[in-house]
JSON list of C-alpha atoms in Angstrom, two decimals:
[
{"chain": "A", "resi": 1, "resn": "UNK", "atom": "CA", "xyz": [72.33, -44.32, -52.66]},
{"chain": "A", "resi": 2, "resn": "UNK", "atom": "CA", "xyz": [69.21, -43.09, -54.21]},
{"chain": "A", "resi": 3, "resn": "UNK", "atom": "CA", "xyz": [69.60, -41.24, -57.68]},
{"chain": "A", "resi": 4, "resn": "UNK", "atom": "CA", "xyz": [67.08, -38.93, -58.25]},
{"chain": "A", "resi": 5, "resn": "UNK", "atom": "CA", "xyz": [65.61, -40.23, -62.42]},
{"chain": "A", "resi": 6, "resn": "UNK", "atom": "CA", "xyz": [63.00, -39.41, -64.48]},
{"chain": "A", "resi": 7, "resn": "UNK", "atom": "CA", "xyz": [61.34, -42.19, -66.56]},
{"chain": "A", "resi": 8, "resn": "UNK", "atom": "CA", "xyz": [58.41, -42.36, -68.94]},
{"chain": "A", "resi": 9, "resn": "UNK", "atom": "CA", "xyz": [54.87, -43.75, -68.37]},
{"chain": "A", "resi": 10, "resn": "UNK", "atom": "CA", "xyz": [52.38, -44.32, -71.10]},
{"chain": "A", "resi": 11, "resn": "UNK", "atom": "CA", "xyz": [48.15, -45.09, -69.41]},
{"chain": "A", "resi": 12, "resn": "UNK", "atom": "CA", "xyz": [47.88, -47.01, -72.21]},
{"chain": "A", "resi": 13, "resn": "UNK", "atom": "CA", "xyz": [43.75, -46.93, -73.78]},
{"chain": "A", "resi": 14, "resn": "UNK", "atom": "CA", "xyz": [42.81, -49.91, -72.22]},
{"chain": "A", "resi": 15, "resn": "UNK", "atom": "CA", "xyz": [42.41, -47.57, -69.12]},
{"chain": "A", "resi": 16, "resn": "UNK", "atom": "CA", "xyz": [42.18, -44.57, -70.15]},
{"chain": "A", "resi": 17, "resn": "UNK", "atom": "CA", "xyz": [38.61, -45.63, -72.06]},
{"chain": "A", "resi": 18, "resn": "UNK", "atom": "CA", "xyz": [37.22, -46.94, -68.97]},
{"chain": "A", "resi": 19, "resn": "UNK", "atom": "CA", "xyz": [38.17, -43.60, -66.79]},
{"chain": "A", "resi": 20, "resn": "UNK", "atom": "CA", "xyz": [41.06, -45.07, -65.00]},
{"chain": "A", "resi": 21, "resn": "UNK", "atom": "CA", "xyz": [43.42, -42.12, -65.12]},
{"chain": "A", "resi": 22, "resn": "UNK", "atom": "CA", "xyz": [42.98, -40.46, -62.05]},
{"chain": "A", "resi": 23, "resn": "UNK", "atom": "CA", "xyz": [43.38, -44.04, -59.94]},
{"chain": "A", "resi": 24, "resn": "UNK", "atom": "CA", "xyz": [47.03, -44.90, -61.96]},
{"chain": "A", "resi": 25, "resn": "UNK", "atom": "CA", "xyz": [48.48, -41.34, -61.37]},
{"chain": "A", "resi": 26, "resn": "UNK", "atom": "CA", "xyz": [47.22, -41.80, -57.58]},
{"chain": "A", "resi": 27, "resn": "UNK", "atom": "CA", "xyz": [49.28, -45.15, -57.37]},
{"chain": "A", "resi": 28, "resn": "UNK", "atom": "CA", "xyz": [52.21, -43.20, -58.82]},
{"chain": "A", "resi": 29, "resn": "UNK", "atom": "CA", "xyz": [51.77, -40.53, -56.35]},
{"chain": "A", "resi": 30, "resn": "UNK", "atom": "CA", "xyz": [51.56, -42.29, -53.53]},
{"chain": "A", "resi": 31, "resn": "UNK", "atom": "CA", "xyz": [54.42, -44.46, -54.79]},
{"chain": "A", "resi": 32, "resn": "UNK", "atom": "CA", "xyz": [56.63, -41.52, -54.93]},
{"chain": "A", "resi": 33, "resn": "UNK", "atom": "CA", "xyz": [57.07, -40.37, -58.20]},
{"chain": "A", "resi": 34, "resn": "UNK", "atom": "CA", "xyz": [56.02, -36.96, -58.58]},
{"chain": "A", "resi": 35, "resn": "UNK", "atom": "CA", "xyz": [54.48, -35.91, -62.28]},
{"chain": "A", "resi": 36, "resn": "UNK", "atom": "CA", "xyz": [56.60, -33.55, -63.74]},
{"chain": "A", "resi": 37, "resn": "UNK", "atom": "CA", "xyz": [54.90, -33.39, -67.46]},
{"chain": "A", "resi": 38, "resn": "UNK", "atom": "CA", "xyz": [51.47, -35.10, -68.56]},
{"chain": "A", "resi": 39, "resn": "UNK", "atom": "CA", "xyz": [49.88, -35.03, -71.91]},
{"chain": "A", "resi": 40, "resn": "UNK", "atom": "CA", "xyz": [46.36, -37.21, -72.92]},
{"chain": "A", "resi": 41, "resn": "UNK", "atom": "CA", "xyz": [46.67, -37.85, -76.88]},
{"chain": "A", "resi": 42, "resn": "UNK", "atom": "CA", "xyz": [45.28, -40.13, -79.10]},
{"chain": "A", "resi": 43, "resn": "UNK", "atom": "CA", "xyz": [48.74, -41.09, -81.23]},
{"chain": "A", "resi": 44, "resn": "UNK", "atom": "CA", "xyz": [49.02, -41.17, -84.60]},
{"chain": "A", "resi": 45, "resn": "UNK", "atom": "CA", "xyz": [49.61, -44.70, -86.46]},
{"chain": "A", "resi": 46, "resn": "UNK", "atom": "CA", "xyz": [53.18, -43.17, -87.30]},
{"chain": "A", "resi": 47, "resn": "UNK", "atom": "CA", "xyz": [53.66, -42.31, -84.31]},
{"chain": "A", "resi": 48, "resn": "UNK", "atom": "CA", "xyz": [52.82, -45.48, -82.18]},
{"chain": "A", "resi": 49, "resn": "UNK", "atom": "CA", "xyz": [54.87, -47.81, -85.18]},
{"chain": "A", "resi": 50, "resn": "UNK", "atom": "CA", "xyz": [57.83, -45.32, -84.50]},
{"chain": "A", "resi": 51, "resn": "UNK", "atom": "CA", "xyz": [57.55, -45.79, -80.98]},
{"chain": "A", "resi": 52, "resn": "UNK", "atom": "CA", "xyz": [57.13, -49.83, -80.38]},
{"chain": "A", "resi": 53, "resn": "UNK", "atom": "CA", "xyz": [59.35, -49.77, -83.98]},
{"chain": "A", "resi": 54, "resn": "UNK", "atom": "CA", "xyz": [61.61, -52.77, -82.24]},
{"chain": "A", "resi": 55, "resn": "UNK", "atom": "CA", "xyz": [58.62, -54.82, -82.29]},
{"chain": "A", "resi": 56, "resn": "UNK", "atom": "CA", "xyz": [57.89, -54.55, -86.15]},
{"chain": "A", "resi": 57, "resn": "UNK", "atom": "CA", "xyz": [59.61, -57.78, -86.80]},
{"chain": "A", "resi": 58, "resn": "UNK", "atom": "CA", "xyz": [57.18, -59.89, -84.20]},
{"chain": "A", "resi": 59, "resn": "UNK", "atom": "CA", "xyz": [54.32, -61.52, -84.96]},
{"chain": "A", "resi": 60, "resn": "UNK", "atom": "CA", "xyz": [52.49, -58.74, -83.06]},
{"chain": "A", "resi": 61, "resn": "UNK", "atom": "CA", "xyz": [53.52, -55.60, -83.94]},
{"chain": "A", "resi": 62, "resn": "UNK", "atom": "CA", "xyz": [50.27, -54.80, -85.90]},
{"chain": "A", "resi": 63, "resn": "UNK", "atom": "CA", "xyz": [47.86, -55.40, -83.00]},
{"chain": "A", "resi": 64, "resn": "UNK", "atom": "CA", "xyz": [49.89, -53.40, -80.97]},
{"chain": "A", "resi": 65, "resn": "UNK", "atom": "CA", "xyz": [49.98, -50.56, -82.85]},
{"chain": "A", "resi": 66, "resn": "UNK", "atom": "CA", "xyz": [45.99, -50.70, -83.62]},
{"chain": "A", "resi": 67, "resn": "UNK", "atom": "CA", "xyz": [45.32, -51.41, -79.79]},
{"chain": "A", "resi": 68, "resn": "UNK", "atom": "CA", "xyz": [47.79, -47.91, -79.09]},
{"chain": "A", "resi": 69, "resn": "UNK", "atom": "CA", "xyz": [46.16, -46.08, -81.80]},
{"chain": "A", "resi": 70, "resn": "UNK", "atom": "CA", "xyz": [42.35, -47.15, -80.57]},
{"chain": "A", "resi": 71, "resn": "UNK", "atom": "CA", "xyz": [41.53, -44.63, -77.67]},
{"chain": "A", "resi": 72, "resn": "UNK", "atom": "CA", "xyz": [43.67, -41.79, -76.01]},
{"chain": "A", "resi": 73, "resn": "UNK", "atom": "CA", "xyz": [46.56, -42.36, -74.08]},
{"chain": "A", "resi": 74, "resn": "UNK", "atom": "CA", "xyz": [48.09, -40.15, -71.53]},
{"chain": "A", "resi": 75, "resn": "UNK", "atom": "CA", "xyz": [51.96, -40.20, -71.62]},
{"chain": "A", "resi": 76, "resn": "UNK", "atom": "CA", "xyz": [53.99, -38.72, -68.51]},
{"chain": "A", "resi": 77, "resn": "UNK", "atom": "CA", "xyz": [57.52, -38.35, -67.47]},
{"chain": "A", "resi": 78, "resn": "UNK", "atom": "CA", "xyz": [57.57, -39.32, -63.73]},
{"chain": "A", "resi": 79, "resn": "UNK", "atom": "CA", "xyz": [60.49, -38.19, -61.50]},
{"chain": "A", "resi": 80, "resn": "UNK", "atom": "CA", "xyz": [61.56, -39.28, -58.18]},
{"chain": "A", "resi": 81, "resn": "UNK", "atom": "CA", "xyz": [64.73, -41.29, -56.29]},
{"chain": "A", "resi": 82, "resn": "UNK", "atom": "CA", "xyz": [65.32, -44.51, -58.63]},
{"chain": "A", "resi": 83, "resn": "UNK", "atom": "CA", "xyz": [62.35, -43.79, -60.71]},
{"chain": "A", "resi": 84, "resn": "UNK", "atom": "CA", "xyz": [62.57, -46.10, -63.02]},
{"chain": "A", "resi": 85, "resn": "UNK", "atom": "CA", "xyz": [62.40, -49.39, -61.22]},
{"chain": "A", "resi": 86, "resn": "UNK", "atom": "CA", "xyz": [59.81, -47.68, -58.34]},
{"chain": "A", "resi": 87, "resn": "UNK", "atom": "CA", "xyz": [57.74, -46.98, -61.31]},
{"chain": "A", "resi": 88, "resn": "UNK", "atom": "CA", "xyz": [57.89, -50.43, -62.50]},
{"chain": "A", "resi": 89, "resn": "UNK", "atom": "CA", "xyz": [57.37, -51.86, -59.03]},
{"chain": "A", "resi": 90, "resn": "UNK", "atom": "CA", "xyz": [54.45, -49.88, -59.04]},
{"chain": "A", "resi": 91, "resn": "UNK", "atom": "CA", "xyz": [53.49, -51.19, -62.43]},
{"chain": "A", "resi": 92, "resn": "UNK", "atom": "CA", "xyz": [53.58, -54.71, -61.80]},
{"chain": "A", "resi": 93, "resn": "UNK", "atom": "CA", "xyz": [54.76, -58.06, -64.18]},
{"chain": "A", "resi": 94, "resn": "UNK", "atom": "CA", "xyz": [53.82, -57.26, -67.50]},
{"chain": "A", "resi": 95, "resn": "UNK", "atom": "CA", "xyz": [51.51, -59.80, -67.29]},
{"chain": "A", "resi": 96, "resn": "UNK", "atom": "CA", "xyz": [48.72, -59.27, -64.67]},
{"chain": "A", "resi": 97, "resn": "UNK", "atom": "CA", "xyz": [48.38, -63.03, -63.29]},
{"chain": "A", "resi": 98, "resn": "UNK", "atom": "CA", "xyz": [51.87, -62.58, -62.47]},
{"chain": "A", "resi": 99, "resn": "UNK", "atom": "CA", "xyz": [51.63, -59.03, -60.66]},
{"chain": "A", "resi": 100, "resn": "UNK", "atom": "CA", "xyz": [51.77, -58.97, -56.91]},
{"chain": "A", "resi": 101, "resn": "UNK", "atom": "CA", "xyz": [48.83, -57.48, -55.07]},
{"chain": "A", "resi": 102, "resn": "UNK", "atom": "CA", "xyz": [48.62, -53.81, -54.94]},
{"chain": "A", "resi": 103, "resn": "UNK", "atom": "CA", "xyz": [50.11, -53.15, -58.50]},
{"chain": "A", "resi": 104, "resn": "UNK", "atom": "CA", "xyz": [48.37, -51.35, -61.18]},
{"chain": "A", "resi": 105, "resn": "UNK", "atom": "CA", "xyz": [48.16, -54.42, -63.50]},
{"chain": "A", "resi": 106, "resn": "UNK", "atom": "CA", "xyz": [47.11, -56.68, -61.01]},
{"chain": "A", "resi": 107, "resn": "UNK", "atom": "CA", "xyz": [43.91, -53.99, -60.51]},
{"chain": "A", "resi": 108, "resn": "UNK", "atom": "CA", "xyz": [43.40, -52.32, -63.67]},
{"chain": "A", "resi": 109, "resn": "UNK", "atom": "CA", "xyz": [44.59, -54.50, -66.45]},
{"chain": "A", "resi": 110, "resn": "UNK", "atom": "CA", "xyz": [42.33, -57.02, -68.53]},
{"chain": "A", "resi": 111, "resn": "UNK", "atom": "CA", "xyz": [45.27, -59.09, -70.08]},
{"chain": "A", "resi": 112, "resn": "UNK", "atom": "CA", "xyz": [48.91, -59.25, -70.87]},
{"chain": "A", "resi": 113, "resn": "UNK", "atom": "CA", "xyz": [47.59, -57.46, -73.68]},
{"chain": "A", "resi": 114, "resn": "UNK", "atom": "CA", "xyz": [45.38, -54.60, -72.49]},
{"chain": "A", "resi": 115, "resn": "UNK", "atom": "CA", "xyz": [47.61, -54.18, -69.49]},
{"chain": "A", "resi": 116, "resn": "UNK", "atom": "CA", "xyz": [46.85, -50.95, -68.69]},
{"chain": "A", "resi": 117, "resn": "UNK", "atom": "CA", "xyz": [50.21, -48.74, -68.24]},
{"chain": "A", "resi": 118, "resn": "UNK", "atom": "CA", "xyz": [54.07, -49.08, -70.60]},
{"chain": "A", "resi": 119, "resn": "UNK", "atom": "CA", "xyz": [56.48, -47.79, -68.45]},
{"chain": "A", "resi": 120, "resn": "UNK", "atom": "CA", "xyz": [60.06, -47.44, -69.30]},
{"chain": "A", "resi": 121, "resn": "UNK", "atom": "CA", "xyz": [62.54, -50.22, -68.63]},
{"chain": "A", "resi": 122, "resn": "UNK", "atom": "CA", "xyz": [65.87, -48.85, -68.57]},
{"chain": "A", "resi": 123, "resn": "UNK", "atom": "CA", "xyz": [67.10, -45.11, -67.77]},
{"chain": "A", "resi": 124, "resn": "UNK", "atom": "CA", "xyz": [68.68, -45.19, -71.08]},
{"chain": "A", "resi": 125, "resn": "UNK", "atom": "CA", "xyz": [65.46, -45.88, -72.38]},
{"chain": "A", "resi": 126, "resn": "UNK", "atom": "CA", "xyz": [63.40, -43.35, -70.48]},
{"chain": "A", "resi": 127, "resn": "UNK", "atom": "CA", "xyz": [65.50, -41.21, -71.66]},
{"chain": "A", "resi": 128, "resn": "UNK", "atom": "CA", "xyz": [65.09, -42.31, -75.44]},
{"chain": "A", "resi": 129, "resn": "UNK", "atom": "CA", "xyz": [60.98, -42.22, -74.50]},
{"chain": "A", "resi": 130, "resn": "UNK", "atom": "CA", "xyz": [60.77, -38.96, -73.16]},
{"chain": "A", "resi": 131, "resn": "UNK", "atom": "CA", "xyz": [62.35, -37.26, -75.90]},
{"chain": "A", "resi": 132, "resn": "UNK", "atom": "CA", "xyz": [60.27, -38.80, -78.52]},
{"chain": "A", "resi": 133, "resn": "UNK", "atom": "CA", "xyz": [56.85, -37.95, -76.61]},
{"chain": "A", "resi": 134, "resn": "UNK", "atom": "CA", "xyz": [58.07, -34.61, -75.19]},
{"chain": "A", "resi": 135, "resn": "UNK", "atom": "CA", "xyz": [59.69, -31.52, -75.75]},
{"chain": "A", "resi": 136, "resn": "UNK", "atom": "CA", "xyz": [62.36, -29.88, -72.95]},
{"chain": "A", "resi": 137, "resn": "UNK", "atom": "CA", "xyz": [59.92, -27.02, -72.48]},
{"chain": "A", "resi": 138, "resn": "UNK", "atom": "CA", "xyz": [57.21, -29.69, -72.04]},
{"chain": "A", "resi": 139, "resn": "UNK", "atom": "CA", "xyz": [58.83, -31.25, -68.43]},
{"chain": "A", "resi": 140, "resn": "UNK", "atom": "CA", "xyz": [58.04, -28.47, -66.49]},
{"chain": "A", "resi": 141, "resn": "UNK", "atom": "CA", "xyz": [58.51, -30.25, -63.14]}
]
């Protein structure tokens, strides 16, 4: 049966500084997953270390958090039936030599790195994501 989820999306500045928005939120579109809030920011380095903060331990936590803080990022909360794993179908493998054909990464991003879009990987974590990005007047469906 198909749940009806919301789940977070981050076009991370790999994309958004060569003017790929509009072509990821098409794939999500036509994916299924409607946008019910959307916000371009450039975060803040608190911000982005709070946010990937169960990376600080790894080796590359710091790179990370410049590459986040370089550019503008647009964060979303997508909705739709199963959102969370039809927005990570529609993502692609982390890394792009892995994605299959058709996926954002395999188009749009330039490394496992510089991958282009973080989407969330659990409900329970979408859940955790949105409310750190986004206030409950913010999702305005």
């Amino acid at each position: 049966m198909a749940l009806l989820q919301r789940t977070f999306s981050i076009i991370k500045p790999d994309a958004t500084k060569r003017n790929l928005t509009g072509s990821i939120i098409k794939k999500f579109e036509d994916g299924g997953l409607r946008i019910v809030a959307s916000k371009r920011v450039r975060l803040s380095r608190e911000k982005a270390e709070g946010f990937y903060a169960v990376h600080s331990e790894r080796p590359f936590f710091n790179e990370l958090v410049e590459f986040m803080i370089s550019e503008p990022v647009v964060l979303q909360v997508l909705e739709g039936e199963n959102a969370v794993s039809i927005n990570r179908e529609i993502m692609g493998a982390t890394n792009p030599d892995d994605a299959a054909e058709g996926t954002i990464r395999k188009e749009f991003a330039l490394d496992i790195g510089e991958n282009s879009v973080h989407g969330s990987d659990s409900l329970e974590n979408a859940n955790i994501e949105i409310k750190y990005f986004f206030k409950e007047d913010e999702i305005v469906g």
